[in-house]
mmCIF file of N, CA, C and O in Angstrom:
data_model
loop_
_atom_site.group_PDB
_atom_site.id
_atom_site.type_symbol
_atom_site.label_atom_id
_atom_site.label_comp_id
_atom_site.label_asym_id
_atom_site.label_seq_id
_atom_site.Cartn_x
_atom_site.Cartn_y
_atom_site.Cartn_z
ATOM 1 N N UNK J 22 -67.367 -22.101 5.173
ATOM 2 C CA UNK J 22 -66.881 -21.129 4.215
ATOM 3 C C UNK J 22 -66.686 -21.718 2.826
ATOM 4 O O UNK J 22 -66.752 -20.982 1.842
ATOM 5 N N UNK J 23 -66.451 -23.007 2.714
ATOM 6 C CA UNK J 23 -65.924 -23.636 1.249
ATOM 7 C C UNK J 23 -66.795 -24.313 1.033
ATOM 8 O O UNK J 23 -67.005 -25.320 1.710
ATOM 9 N N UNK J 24 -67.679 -23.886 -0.150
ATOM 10 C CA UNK J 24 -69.064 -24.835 -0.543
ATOM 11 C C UNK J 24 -68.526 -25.165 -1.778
ATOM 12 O O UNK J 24 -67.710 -24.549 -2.464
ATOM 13 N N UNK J 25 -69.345 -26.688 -2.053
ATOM 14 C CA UNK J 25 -68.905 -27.277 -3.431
ATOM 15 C C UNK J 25 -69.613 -26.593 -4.381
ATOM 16 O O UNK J 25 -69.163 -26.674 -5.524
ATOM 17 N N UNK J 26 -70.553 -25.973 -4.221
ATOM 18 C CA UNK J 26 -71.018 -25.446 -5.531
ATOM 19 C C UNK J 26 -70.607 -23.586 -5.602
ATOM 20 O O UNK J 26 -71.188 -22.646 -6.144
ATOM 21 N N UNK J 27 -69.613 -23.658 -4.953
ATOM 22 C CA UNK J 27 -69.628 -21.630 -5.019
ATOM 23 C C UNK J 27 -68.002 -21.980 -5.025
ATOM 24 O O UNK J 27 -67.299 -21.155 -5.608
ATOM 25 N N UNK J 28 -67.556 -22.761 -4.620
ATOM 26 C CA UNK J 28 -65.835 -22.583 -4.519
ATOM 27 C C UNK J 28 -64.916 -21.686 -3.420
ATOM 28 O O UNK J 28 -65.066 -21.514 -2.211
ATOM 29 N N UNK J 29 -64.193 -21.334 -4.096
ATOM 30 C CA UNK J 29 -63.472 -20.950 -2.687
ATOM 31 C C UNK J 29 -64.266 -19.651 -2.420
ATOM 32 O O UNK J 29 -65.175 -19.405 -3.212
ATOM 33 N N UNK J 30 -63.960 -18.493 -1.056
ATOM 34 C CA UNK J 30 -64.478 -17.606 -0.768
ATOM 35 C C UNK J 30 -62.927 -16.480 -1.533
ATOM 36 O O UNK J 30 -61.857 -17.063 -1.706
ATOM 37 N N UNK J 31 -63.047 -14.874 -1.918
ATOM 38 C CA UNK J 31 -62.338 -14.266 -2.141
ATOM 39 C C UNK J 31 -61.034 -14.723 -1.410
ATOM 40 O O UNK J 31 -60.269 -15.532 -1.934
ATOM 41 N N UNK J 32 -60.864 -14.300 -0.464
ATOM 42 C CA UNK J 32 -59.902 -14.460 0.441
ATOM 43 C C UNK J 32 -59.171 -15.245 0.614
ATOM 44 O O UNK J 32 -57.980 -15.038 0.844
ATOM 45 N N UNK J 33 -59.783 -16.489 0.537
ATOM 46 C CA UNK J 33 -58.879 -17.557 0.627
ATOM 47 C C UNK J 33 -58.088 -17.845 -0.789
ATOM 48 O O UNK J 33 -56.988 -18.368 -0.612
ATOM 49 N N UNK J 34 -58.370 -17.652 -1.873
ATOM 50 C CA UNK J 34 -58.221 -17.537 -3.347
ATOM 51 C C UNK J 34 -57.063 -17.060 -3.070
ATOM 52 O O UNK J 34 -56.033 -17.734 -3.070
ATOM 53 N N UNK J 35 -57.151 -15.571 -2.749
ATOM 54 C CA UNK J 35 -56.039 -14.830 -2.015
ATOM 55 C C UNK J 35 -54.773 -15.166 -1.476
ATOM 56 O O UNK J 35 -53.674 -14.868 -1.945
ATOM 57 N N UNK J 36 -55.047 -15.875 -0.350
ATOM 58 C CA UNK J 36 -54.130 -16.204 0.718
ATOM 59 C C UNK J 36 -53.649 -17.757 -0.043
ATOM 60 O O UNK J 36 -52.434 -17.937 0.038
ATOM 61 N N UNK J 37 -54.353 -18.784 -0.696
ATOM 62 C CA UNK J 37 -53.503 -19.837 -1.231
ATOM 63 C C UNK J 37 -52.661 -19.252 -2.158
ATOM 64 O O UNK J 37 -51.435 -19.347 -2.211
ATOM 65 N N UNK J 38 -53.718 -18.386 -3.184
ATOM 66 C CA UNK J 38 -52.293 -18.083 -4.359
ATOM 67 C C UNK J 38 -51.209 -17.305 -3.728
ATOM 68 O O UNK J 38 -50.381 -17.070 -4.608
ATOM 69 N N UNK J 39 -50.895 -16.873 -2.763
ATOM 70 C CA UNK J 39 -49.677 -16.060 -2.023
ATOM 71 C C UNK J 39 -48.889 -17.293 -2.102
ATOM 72 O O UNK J 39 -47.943 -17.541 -2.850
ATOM 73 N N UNK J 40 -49.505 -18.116 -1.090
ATOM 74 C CA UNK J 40 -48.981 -19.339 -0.492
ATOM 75 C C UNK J 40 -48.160 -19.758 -1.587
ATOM 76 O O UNK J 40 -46.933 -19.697 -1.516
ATOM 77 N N UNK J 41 -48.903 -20.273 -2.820
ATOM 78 C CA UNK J 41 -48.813 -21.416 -3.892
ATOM 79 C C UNK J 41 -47.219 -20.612 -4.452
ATOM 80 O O UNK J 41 -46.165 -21.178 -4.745
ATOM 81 N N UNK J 42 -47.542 -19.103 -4.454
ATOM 82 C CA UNK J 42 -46.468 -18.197 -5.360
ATOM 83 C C UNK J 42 -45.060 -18.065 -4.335
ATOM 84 O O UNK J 42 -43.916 -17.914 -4.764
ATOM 85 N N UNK J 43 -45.472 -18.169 -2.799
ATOM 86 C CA UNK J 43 -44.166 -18.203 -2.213
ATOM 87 C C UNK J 43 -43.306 -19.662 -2.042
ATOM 88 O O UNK J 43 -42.181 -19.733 -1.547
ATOM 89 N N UNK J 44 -43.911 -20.542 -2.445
ATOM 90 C CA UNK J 44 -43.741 -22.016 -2.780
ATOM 91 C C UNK J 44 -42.198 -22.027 -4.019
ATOM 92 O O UNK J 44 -41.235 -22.662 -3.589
ATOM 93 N N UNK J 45 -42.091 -21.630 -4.867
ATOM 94 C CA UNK J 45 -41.483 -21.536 -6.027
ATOM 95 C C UNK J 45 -40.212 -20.855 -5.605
ATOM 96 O O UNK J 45 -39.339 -21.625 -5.204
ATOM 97 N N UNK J 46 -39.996 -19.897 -5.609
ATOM 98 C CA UNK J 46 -38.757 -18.928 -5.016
ATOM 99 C C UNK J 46 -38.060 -19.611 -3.883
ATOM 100 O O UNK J 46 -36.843 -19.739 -4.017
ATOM 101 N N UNK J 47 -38.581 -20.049 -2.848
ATOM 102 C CA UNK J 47 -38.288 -21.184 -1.754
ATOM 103 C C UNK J 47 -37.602 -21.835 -1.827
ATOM 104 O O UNK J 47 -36.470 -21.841 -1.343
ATOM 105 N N UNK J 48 -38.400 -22.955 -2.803
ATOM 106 C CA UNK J 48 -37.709 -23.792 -3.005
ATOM 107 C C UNK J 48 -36.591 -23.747 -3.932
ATOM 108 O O UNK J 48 -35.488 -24.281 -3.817
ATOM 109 N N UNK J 49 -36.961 -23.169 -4.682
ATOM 110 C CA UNK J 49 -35.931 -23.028 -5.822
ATOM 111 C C UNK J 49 -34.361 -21.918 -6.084
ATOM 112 O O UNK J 49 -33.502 -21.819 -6.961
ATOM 113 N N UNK J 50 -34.695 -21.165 -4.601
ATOM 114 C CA UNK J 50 -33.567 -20.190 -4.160
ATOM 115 C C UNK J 50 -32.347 -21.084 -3.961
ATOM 116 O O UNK J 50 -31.465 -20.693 -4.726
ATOM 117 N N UNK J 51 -32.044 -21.872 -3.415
ATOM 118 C CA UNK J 51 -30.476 -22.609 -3.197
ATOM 119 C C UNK J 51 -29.788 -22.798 -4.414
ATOM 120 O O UNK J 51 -28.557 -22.829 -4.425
ATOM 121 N N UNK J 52 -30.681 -22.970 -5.777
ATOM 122 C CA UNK J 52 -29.896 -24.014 -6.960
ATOM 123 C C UNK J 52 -30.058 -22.475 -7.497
ATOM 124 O O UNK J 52 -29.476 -22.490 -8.582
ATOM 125 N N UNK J 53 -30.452 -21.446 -7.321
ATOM 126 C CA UNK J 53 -30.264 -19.985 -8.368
ATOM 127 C C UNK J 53 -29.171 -19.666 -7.405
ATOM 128 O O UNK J 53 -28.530 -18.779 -7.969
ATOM 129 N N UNK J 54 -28.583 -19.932 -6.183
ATOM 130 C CA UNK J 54 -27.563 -19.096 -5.640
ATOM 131 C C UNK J 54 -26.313 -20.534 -6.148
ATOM 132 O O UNK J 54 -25.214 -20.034 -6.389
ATOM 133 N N UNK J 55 -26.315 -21.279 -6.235
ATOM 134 C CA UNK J 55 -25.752 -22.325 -6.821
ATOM 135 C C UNK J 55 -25.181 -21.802 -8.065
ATOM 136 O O UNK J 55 -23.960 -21.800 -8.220
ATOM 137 N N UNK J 56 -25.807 -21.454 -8.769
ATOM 138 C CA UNK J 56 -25.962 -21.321 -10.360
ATOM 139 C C UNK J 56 -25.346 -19.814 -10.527
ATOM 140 O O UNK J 56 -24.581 -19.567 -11.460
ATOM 141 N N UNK J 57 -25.677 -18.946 -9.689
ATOM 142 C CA UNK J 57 -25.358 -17.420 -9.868
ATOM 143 C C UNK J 57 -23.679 -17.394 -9.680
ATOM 144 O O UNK J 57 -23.016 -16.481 -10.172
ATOM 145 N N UNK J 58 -23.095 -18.442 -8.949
ATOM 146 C CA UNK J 58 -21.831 -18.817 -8.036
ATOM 147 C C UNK J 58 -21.084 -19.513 -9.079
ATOM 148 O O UNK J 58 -19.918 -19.273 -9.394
ATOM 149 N N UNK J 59 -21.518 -20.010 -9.367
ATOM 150 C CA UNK J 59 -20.877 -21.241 -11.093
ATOM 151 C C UNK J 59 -20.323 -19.925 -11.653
ATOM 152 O O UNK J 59 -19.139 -19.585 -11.659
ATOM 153 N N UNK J 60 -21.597 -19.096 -12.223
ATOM 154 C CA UNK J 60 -21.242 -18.108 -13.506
ATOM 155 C C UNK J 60 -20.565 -17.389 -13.463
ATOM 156 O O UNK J 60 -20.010 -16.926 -14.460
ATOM 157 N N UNK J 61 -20.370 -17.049 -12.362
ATOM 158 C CA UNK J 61 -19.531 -15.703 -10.885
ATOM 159 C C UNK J 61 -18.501 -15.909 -11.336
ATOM 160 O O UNK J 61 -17.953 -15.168 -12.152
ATOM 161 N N UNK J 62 -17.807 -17.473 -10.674
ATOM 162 C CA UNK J 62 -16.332 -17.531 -10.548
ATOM 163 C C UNK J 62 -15.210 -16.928 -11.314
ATOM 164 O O UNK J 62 -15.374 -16.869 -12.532
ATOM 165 N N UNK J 63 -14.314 -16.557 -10.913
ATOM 166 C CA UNK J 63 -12.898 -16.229 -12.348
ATOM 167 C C UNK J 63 -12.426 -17.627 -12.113
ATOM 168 O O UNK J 63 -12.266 -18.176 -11.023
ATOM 169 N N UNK J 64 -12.206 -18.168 -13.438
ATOM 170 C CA UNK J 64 -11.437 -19.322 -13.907
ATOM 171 C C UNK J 64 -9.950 -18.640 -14.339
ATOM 172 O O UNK J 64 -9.722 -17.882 -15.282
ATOM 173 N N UNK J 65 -9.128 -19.108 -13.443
ATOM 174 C CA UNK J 65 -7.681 -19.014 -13.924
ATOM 175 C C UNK J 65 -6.963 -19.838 -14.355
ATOM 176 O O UNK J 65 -7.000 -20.907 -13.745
ATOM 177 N N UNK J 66 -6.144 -19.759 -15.386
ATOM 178 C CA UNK J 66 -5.722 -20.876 -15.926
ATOM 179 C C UNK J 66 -4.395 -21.460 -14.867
ATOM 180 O O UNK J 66 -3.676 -20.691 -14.229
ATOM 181 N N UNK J 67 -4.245 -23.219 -14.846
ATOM 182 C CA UNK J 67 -3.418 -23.891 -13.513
ATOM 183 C C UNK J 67 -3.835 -23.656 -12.400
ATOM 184 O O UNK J 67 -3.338 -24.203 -11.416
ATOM 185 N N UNK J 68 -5.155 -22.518 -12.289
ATOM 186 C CA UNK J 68 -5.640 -22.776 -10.522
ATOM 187 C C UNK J 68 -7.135 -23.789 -10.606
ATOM 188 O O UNK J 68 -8.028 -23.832 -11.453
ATOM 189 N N UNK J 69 -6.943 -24.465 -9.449
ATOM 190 C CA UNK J 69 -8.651 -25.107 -9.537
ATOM 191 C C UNK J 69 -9.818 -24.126 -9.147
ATOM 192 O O UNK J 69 -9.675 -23.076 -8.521
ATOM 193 N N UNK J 70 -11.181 -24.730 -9.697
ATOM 194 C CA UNK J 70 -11.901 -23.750 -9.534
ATOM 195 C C UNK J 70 -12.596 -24.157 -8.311
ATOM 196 O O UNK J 70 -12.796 -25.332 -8.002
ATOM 197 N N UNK J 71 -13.137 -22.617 -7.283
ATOM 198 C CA UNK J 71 -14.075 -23.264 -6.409
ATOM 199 C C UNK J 71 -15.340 -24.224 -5.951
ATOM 200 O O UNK J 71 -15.469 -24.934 -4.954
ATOM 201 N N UNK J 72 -16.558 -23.873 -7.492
ATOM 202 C CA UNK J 72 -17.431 -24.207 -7.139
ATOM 203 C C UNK J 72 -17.360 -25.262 -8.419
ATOM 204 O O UNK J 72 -17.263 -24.684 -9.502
ATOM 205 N N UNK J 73 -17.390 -26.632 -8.474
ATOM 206 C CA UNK J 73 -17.154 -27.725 -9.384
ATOM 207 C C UNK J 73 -18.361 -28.638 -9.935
ATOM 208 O O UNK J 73 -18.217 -29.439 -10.859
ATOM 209 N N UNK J 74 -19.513 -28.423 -9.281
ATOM 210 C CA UNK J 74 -20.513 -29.286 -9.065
ATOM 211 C C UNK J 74 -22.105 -28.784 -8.408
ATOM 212 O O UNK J 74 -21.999 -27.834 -7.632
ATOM 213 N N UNK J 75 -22.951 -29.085 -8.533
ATOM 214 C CA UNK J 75 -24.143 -28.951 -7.775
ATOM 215 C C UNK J 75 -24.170 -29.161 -6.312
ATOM 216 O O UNK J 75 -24.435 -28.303 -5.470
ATOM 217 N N UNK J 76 -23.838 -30.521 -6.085
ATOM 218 C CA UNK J 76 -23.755 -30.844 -5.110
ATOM 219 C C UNK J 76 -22.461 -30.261 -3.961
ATOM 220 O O UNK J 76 -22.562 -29.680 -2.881
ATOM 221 N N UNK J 77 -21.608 -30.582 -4.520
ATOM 222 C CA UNK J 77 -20.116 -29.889 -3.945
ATOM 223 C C UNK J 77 -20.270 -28.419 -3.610
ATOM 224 O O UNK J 77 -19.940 -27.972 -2.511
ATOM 225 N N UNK J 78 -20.881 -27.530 -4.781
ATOM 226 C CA UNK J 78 -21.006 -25.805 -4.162
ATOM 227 C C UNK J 78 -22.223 -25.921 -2.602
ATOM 228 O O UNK J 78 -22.018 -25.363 -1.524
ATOM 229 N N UNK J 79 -23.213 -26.639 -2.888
ATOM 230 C CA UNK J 79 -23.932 -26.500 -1.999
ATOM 231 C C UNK J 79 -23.482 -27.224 -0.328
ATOM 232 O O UNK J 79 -24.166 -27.142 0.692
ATOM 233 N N UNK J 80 -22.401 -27.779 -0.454
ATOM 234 C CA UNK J 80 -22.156 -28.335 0.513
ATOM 235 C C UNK J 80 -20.733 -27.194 1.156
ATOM 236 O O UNK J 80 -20.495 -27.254 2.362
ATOM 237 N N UNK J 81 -20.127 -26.500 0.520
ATOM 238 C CA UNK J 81 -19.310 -25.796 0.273
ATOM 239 C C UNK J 81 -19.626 -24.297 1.314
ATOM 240 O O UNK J 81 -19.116 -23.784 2.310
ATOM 241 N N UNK J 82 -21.062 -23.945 0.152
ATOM 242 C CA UNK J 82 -21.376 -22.927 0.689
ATOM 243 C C UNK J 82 -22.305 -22.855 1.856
ATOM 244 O O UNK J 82 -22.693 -21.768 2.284
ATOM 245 N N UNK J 83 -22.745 -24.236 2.488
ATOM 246 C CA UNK J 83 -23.309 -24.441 3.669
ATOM 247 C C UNK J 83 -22.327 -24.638 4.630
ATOM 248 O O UNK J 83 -22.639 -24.419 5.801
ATOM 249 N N UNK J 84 -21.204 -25.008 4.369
ATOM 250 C CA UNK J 84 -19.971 -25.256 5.534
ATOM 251 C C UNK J 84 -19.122 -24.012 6.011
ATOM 252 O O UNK J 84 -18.572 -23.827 7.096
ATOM 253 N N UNK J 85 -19.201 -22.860 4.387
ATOM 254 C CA UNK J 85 -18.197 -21.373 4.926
ATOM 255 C C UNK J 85 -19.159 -20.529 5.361
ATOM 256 O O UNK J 85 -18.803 -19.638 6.132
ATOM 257 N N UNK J 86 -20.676 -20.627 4.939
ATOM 258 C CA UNK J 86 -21.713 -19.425 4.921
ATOM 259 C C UNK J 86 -22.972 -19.945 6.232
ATOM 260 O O UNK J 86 -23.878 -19.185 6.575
ATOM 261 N N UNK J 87 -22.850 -20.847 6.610
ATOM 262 C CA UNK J 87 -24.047 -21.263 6.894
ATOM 263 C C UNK J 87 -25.090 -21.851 5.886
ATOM 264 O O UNK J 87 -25.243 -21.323 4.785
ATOM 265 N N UNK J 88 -25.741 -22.849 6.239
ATOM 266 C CA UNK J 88 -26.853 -23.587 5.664
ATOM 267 C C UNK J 88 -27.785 -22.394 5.016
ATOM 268 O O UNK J 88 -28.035 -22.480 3.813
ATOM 269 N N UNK J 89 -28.479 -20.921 6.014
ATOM 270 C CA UNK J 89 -28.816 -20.273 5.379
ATOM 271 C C UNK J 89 -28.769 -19.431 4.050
ATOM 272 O O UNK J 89 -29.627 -19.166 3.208
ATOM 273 N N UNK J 90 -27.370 -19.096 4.192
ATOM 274 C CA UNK J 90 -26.473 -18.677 2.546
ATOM 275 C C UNK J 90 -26.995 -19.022 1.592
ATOM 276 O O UNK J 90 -26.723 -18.507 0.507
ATOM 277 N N UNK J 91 -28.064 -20.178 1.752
ATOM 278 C CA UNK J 91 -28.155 -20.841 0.365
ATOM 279 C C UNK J 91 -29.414 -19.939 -0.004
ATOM 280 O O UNK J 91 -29.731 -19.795 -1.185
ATOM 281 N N UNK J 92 -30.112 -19.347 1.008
ATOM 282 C CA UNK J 92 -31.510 -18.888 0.600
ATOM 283 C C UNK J 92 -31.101 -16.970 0.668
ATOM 284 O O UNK J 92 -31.990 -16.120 0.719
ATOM 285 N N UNK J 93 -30.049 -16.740 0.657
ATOM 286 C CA UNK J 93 -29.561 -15.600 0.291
ATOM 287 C C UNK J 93 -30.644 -14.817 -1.121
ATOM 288 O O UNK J 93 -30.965 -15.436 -2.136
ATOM 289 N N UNK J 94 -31.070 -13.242 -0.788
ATOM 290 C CA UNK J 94 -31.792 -13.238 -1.969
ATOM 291 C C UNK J 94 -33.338 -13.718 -2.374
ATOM 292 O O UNK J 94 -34.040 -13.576 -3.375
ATOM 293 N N UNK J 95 -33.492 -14.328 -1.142
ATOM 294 C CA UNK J 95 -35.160 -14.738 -1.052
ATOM 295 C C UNK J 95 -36.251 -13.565 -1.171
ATOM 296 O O UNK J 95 -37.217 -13.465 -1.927
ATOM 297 N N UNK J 96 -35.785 -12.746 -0.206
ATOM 298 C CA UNK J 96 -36.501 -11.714 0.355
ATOM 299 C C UNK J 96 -37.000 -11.184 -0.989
ATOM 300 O O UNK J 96 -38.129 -11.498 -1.365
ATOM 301 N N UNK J 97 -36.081 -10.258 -1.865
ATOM 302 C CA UNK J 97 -36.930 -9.690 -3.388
ATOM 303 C C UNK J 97 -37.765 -10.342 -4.252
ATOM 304 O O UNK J 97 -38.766 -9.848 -4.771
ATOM 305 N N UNK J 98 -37.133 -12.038 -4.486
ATOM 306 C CA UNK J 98 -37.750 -12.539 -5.122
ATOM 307 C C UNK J 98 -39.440 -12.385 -4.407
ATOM 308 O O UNK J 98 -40.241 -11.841 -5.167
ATOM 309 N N UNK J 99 -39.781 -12.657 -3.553
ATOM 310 C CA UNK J 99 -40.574 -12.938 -2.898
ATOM 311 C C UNK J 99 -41.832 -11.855 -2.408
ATOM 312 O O UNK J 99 -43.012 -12.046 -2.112
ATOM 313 N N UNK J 100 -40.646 -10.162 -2.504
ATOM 314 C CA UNK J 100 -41.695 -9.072 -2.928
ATOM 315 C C UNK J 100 -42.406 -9.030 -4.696
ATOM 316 O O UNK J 100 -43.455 -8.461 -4.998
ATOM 317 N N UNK J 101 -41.528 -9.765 -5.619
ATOM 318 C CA UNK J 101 -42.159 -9.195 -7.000
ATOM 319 C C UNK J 101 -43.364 -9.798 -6.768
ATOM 320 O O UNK J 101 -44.282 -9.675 -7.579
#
């Protein structure tokens, strides 16, 4: 099906760029639910805040939510 002088066939063109495009959102879903959680918080003044750090929210929200929590929100990204 994959000749060097014709390139890929339709289809497969297809099915990698899906691939290549569901690659991005994936990976990059934990640190946008990270980040959405930072901006979220109410800061009160004399109370500490929950989420303090990169590392700390994600360890945080894998210990109250499950490890999955972090990919919360995948699903839409992943229809646009």
């Amino acid at each position: 099906l994959l000749t060097l002088s014709k390139g890929l066939v339709h289809w497969q063109s297809l099915v990698l760029g899906g691939i290549s495009g569901g690659f991005g959102p994936i990976v990059n879903n934990p640190l946008d639910v990270v980040k959405t959680r930072m901006q979220k918080q109410v800061i009160k003044p004399g109370k500490p805040v929950k989420y303090t750090g990169i590392a700390q929210s994600i360890m945080m929200i894998a210990k109250e939510e499950g490890t999955l929590a972090l990919w919360k929100g995948t699903t839409p990204r992943l229809m646009r």
